[in-house]
Every structure is written in C-alpha cells, then in structure tokens.
Coordinates of C-alpha atoms and ligand atoms in Angstrom, one line a residue:
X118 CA -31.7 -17.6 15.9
X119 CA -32.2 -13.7 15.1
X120 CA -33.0 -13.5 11.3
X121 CA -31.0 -10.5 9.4
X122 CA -33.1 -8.3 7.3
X123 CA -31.7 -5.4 7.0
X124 CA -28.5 -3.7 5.8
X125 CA -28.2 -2.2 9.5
X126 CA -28.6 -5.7 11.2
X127 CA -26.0 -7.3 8.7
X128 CA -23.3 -4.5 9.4
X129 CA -23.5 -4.8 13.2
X130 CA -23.4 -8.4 12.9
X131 CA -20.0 -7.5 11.3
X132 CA -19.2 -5.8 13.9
X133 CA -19.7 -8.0 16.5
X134 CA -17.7 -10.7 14.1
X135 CA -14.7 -7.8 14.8
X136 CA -15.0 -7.9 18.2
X137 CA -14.8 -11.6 18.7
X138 CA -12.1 -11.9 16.4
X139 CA -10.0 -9.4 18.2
X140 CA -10.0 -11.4 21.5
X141 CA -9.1 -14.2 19.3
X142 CA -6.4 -12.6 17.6
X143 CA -5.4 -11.9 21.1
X144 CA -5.8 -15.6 22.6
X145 CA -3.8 -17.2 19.9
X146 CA -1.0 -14.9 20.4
X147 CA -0.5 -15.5 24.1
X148 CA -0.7 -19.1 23.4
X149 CA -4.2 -19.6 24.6
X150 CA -7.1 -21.3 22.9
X151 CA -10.1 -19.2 21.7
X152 CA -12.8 -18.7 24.5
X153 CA -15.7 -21.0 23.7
X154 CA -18.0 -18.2 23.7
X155 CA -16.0 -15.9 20.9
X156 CA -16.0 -19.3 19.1
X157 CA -19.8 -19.5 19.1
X158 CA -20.4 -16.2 17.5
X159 CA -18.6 -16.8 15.0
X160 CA -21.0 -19.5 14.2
X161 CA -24.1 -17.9 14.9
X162 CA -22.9 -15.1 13.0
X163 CA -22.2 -18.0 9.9
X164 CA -25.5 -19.3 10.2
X165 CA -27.4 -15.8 10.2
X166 CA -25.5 -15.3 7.4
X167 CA -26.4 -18.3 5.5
X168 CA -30.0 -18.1 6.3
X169 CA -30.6 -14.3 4.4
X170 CA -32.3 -15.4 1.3
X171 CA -32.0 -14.8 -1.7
X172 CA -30.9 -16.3 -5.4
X173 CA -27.9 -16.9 -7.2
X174 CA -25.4 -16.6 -4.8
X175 CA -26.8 -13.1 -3.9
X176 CA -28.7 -12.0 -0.4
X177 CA -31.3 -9.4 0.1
X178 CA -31.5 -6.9 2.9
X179 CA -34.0 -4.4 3.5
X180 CA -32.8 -0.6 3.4
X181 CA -35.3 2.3 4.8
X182 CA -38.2 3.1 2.9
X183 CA -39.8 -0.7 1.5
X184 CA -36.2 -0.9 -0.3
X185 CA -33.9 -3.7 -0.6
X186 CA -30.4 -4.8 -2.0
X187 CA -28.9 -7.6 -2.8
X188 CA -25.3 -8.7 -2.1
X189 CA -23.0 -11.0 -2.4
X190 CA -21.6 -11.7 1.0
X191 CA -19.1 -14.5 -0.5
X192 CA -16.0 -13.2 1.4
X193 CA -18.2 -12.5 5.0
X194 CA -19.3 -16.2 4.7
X195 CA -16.0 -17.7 3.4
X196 CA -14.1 -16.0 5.9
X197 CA -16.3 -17.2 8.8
X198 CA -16.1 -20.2 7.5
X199 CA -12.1 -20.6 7.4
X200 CA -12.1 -19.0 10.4
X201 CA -14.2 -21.6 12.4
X202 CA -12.5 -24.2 10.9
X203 CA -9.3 -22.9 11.9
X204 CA -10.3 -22.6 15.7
X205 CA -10.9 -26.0 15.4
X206 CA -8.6 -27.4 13.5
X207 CA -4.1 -28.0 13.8
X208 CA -2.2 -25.3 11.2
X209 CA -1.0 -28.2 9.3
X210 CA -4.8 -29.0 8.9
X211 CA -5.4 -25.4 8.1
X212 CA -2.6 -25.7 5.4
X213 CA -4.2 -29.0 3.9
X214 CA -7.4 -26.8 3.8
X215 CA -6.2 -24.3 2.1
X216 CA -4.5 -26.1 -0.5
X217 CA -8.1 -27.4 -1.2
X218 CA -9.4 -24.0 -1.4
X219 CA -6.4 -22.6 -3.9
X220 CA -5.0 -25.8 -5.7
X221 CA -1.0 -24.9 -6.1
X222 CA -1.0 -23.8 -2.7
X223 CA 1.7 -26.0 -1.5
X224 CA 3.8 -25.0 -4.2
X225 CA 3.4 -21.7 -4.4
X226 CA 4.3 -21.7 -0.7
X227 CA 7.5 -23.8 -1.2
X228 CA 8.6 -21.1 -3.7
X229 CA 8.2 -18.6 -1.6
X230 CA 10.0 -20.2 1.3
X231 CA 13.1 -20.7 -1.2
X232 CA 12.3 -16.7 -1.6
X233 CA 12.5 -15.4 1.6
X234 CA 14.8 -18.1 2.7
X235 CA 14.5 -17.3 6.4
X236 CA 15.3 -13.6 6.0
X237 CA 14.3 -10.8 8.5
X238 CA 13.2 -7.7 7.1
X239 CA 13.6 -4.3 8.6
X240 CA 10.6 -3.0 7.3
X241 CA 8.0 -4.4 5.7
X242 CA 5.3 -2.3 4.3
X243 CA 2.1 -4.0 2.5
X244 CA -0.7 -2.7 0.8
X245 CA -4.0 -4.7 2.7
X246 CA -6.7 -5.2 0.1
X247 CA -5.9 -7.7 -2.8
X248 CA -2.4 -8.2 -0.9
X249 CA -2.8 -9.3 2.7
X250 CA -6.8 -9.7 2.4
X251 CA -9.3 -11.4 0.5
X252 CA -11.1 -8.9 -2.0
X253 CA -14.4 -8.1 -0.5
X254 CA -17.5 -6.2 -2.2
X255 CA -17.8 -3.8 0.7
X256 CA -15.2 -1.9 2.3
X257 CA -16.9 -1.6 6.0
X258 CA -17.7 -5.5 6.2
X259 CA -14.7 -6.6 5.0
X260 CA -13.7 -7.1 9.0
X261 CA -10.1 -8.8 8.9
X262 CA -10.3 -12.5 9.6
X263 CA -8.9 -14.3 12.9
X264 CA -6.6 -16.6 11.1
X265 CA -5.7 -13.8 9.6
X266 CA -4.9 -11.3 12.0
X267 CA -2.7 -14.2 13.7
X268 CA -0.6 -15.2 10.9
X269 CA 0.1 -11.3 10.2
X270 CA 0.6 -10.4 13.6
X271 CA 3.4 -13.5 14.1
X272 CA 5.2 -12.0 11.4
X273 CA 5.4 -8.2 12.3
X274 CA 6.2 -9.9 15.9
X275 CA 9.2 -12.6 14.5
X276 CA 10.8 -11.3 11.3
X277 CA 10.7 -7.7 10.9
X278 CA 11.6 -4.5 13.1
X279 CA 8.8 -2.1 11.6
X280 CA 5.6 -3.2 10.3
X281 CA 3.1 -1.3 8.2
X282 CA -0.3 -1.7 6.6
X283 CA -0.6 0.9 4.0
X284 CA -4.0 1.6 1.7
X285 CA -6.0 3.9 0.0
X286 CA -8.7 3.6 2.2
X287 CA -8.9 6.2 5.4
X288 CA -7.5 5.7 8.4
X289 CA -10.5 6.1 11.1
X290 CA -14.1 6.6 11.4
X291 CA -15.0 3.6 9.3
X292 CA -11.4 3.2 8.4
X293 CA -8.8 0.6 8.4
X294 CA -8.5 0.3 12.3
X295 CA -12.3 -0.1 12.7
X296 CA -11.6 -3.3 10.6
X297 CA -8.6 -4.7 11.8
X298 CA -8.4 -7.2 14.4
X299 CA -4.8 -6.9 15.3
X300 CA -3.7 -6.1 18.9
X301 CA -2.4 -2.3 19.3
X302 CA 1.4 -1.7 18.1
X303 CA 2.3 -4.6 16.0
X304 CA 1.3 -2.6 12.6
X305 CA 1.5 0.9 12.0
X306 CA -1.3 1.6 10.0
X307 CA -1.2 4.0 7.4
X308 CA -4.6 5.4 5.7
X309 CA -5.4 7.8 2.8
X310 CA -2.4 6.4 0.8
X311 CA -0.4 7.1 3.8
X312 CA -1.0 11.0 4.1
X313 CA -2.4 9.5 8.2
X314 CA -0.6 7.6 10.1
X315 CA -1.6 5.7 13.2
X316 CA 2.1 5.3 15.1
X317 CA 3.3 2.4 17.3
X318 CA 2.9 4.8 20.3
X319 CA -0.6 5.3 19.2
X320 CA -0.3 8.8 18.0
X321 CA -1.8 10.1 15.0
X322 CA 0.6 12.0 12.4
X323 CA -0.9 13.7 9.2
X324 CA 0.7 14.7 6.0
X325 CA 0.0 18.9 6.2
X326 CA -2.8 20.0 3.9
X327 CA -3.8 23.9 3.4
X328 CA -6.1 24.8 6.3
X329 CA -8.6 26.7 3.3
X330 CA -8.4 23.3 1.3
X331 CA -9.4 21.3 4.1
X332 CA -12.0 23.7 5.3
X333 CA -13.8 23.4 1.7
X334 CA -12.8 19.4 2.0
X335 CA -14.8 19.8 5.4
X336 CA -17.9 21.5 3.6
X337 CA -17.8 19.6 0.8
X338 CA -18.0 16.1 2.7
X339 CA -20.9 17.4 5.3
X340 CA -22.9 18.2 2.2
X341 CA -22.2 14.6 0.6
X342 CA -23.0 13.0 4.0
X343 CA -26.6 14.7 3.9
X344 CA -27.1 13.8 0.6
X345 CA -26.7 10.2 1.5
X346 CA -29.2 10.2 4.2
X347 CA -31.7 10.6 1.7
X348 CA -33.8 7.7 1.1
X349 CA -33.0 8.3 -2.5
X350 CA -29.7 8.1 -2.4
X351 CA -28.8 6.3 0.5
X352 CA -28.1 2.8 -1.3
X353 CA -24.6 4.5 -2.3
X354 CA -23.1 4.8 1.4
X355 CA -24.2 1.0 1.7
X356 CA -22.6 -0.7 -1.6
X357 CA -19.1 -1.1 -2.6
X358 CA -16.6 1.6 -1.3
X359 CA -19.9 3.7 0.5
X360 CA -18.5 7.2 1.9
X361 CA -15.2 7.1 2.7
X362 CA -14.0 10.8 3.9
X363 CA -9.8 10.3 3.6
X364 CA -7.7 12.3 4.5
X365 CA -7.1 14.5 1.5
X366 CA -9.1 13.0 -0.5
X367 CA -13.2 11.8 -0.6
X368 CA -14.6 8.6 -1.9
X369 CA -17.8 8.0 -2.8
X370 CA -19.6 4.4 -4.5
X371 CA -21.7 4.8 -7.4
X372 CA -21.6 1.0 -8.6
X373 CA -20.0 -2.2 -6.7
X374 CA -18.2 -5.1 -8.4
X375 CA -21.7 -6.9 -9.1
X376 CA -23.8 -4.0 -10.8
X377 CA -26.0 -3.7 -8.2
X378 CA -27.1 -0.3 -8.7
X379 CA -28.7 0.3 -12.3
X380 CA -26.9 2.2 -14.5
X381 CA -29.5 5.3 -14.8
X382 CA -29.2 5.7 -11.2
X383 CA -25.7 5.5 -11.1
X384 CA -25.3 8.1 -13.9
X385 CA -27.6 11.0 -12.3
X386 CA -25.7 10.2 -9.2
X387 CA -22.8 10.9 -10.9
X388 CA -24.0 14.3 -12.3
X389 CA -26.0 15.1 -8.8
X390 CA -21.9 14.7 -6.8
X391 CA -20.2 17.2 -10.1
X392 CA -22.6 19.6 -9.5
X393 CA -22.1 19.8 -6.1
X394 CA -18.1 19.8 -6.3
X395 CA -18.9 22.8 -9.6
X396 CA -21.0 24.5 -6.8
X397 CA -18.1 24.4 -4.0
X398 CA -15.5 24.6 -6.5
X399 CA -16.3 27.1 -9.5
X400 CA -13.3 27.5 -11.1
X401 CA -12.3 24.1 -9.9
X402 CA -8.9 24.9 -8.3
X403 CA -9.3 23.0 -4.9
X404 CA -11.2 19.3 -6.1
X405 CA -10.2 16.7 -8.6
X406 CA -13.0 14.3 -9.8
X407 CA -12.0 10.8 -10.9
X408 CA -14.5 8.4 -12.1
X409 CA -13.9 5.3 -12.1
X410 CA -17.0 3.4 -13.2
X411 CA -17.5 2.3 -9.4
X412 CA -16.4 4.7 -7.1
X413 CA -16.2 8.9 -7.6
X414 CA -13.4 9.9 -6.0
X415 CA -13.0 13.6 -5.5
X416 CA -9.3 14.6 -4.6
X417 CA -7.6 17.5 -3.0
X418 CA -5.1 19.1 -5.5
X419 CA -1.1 19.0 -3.7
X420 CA 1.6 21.1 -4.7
X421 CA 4.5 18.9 -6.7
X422 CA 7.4 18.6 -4.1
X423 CA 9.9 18.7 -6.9
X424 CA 8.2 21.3 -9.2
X425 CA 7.1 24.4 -7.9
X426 CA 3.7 25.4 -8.7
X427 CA 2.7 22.1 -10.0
X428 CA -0.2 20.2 -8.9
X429 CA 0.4 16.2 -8.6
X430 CA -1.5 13.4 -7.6
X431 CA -0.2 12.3 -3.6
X432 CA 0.7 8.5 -4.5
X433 CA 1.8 5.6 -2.2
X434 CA 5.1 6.3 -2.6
X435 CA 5.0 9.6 -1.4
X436 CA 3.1 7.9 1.6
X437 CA 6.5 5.5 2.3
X438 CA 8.3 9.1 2.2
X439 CA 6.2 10.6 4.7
X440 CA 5.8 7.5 7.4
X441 CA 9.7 6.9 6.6
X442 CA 10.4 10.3 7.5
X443 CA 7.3 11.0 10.2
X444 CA 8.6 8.0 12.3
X445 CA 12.7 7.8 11.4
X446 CA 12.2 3.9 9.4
X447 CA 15.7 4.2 7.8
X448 CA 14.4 2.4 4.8
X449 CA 18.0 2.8 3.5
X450 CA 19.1 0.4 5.9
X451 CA 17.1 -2.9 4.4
X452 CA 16.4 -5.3 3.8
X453 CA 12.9 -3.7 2.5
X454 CA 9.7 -6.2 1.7
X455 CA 6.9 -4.2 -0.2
X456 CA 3.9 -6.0 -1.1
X457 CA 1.1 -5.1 -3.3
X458 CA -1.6 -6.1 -6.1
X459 CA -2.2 -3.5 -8.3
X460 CA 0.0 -0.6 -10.3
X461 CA -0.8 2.2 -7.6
X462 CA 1.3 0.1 -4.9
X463 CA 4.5 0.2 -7.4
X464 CA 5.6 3.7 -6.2
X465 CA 6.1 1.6 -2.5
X466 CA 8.3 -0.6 -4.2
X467 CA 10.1 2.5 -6.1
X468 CA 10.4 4.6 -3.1
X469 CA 12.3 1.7 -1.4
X470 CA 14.5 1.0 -4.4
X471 CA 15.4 4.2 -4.5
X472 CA 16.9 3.9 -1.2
X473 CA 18.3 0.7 -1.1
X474 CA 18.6 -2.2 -3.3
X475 CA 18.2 -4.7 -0.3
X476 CA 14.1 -4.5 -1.5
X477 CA 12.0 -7.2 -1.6
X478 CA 9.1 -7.6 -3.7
X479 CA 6.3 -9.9 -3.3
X480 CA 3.2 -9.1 -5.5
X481 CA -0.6 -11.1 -5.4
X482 CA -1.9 -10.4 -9.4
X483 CA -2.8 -13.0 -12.0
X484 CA -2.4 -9.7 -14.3
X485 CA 0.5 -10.8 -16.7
X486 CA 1.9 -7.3 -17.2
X487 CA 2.2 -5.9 -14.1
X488 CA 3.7 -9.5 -13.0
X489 CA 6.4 -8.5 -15.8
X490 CA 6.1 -4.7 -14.4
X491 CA 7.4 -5.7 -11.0
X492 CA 9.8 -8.2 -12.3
X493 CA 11.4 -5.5 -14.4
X494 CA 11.3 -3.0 -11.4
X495 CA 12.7 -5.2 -8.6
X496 CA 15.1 -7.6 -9.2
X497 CA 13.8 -9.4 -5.8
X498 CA 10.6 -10.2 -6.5
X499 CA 8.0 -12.9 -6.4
X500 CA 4.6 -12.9 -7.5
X501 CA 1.7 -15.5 -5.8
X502 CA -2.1 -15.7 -7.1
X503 CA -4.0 -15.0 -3.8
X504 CA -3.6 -13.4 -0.5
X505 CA -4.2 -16.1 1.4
X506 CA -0.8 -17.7 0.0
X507 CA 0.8 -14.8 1.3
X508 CA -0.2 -14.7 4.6
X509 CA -0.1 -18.5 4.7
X510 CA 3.9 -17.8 3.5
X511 CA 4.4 -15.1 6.3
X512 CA 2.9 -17.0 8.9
X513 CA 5.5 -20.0 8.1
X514 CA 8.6 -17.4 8.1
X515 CA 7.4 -16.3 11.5
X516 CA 7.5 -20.0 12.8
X517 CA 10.5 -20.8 11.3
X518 CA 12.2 -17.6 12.9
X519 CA 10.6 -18.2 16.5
X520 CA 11.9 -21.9 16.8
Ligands
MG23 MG1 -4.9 -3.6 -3.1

C-alpha cells in the first residue's frame, strides 16, 4: 500500500475517491452493482487514510519546505467508511446503520415521511453544505459521497421537475461540480450564492457584473494566488475554505474549524490580504472585506435592485431570483421545497414565499432560534438534526414515488 505524506498525495487521493464514486453514482442508477474495481479503491483509499499518523484524532501531512499540518480527516474517513459499507450492504441495512450512527434516526425519518406525505415538488432548491452534506473541514476534499450522490439523484429523478444545489461556494475550478459525483443534468448547480449557474443543458449563465469591477476582481485574485504560492503562506490555500475565486466575490482561509493555524500567523495574514485589497482599492469603492475569524472574504460591491445608488450585499435569495428568471422555474407555480442550515439560506425560503405559499421548508440546525426563525417564516416547515436524515428522507420519497 502507497503511504500518504503529503497534502498533495492526500488531495489526489480525493480525487481519485471522486472519480470512483461517480461511476458508482452511475451504476446504482441504472440498476447495476458497483464494478468490483471502483469498490476496491474505495478501500484502498480508507486504509491510506487510516494509516497517516498522527494523535488525537488528527493526521499529519507534509507541505513544501520541511512543513507539516495536521488535520482532521473525520468526514473523508467516515464517509468512505459508509460508503463501503453501503456497496455491500441492502438499504434497509444501510438504514439500520444509520440509525446507529445518529440515534433518533428512525424517527426523525417517520416525521418527515408524515411531512412530505408523498408530495412531488416542482422545484426543490437546497443549500449543499450542513444541508444535503456532512460538514467537512476542507472545502476541496469534501468529495460528495456515493450513497449520497444516489439517494439525491433518485429524488431530483422521482419527485421533483427542477432540481438545484445552491451554495456559497464557486461554481468551477475547484468548485461545486469538481466535487459532485452526480451524473450531468439531474441538478442544476448554482455557485457563488447563485450569481453562476451551471444549466441542465450544460450551459453556463452568470449574474452581470461591471466589466471594471471584474477586471480589478481579476487583478486582485492573481495577486492573492501568488501570494499563496509562497512557502510562507501557502498553508492558507490548504486549510479550511483555501482560495476560493467566486464569482463576485473572493474567499480566502485564515483559520479552519480546529485552529490549526496559530493565531499570530493568522493575524499578519489578515493584515498582509487588507493591504493588498487598500493597495488595489484606495478609496475602497470596488471590495468589501468580511472577517470572519476563519475565512476573509473580500466581496464585490452590487448596486441595490430596489434602491438606486445603494450598494447591497448579493444574498441567496437574490440567487433563487436570478436562476428562477435565467432558466423560466415558475417558482409561483409550487409546490416549492427549500432546504438549508444556517440564516444566510433564509432569503431561499423568503424568495419562494414570496411567490407562492405552496413552500416547503425543511431545515438541518440543532440551533434553537433559527429552528423558531424558520418556523415563524414558513408555515411548512420541518427541522431534522443532520444531513444524513435528510438525504436518508429524500431517498425514501423517491422510492415511494417510483413504486
Ligand atoms: Mg450550509
């Protein structure tokens, strides 16, 4: 067995984990088994990634330069691991598994049955990390999962007309399609908030943006991109959200969810990424900086559709606008499902309501107030405590409908 030691080794094992999963995807659709071969590396990949070392649930890998990082790779391995038992394993199995996994399962599932009650949605447009995917510590490895991939795919195929994956993250170049392992067609996948869309038909449509704004947006990200390839600061492209160029909008990591970078570090970085935006930006009319703690995300300024002259912040919901519009959803026709995890997918849910009241909600938070926030917003709403009960929910719908 190839040992993994570095960063690079562990990401194109990830890779490789996509490709396999995609024919898989692919297999189970059609009704045909796995072949044995995607099957086994899967489980080579599980075993290489067991066998980094490293302590306390943490694995180091080797970056350029004698330095190292550690990370915790507990959704790469728990997702390889569900995934191999499910290529071996019945769905009812599967199910048993999972309520072992999250106790309440069953229940949670039986809830949501009596929720859905059978019903086919005309659209269905879901948020994909927190929602429909386990959390992950790094965007680029967290490669969609086969079982997955299936049980989302049966249900864009069975119970709704128009099916869309919509999140913050960027569409392409280390985007949401480089880590989706659904065929072509069954989602329309929206990135950057949903100002890119990739269409059914495989076209690309893009919210407009001002060409000298995206010219500066242009500079500003080649200049990011060689600052990363410094040995100094190139642990930032490989933790937590790395580089993400969006459309509209730029994302870079300064800290991931387990501290790995020390917090001096993180600072200068900090400081090192507003001097560079004061530099391209003096009097700061073009770029936005929000810190978050984690991630530095530096934002193209939009003109306010409703108040001339008024800069706003492009939200999700003014993503459903644009793919609603861009590829003629009728979201006023409903019945609408909308699901989400945090307060920035809201707006999806408002910019249905505010078309029709045939929306469906269906949130994954343990977060007490926003379950009370979507409660209060949509009358027709549920709220379940991981995304695996979701999928596991849709998946059953789908079934139910293809009998
Ligand atoms: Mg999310």
């Amino acid at each position: 067995m190839e040992s993994i030691d570095t960063l690079k080794q562990f990401y194109d094992l990830m890779f490789e984990t996509k490709d396999a999963r995609s024919r898989i995807v692919r297999s189970r659709l059609d009704g045909r088994s796995a072949s044995g071969e995607d099957v086994e590396i899967l489980s080579a990949a599980l075993a290489q990634l067991r066998a980094i070392p490293g302590t306390g649930g943490r694995h180091r890998l080797g970056l350029r330069g004698g330095r190292s990082i550690d990370l915790d790779l507990g959704y790469e391995i728990g997702e390889l691991e569900k995934d191999l038992f499910f290529l071996s394993h019945t769905e009812d199995d599967f199910n048993r598994r999972m309520e072992k996994i999250h106790p309440g399962f069953a229940d949670h599932i039986e809830e949501g049955s009596r929720f859905l009650a059978g019903r086919s949605f005309s659209a269905f447009i879901t948020d994909r990390d927190g929602t429909v995917n386990n959390y992950c510590g790094r965007y680029l490895s967290s490669i969609q999962s086969a079982y997955n991939g299936v049980f989302l795919s049966r249900f864009a195929s069975e119970s709704v007309e128009h099916a869309v994956l919509l999140t913050s993250a960027p569409l392409a170049d280390q985007g949401l399609i480089d880590i989706s392992v659904m065929p072509p067609g069954v989602y329309i996948y929206a990135g950057s908030k949903g100002r890119e869309l990739l269409r059914e038909d495989g076209g690309v449509s893009r919210f407009p943006i001002e060409p000298e704004k995206q010219r500066l947006l242009g500079r500003l990200n080649g200049r990011l991109k060689g600052l990363l390839t410094s040995p100094e600061y190139e642990a930032f492209g490989l933790i937590g959200s790395g580089l993400q160029f969006k459309f509209g909008q730029t994302t870079v990591a300064r800290q991931d969810m387990n501290g790995t970078i020390p917090g001096e570090e993180s600072e200068d970085f900090l400081h090192t990424v507003q001097d560079l935006v004061s530099e391209l930006d003096p009097e700061g009319r073009v770029f936005r900086i929000e810190d978050t703690g984690k991630d530095i995300e530096i934002i193209l300024t939009v003109e306010s559709s409703e108040r001339e002259g008024e800069v706003k912040d492009f939200d999700k919901g003014d993503g459903v606008t644009f793919l609603s519009e861009t590829l003629g959803l009728e979201l006023e026709r409903g019945p609408n499902l909308i699901c989400g995890d945090t307060r920035s997918d809201l707006p999806m849910v408002e910019a249905s309501l505010s078309r029709t009241g045939e929306t469906w909600a269906i949130f994954v938070t343990r977060d007490e107030d926003l379950q009370q926030e979507v409660r209060d917003l949509c009358p027709n709403a549920l709220v379940l405590p991981e995304p695996d009960m979701l999928v596991s929910l849709l998946n059953l719908q789908a079934v139910q409908e293809a009998v």
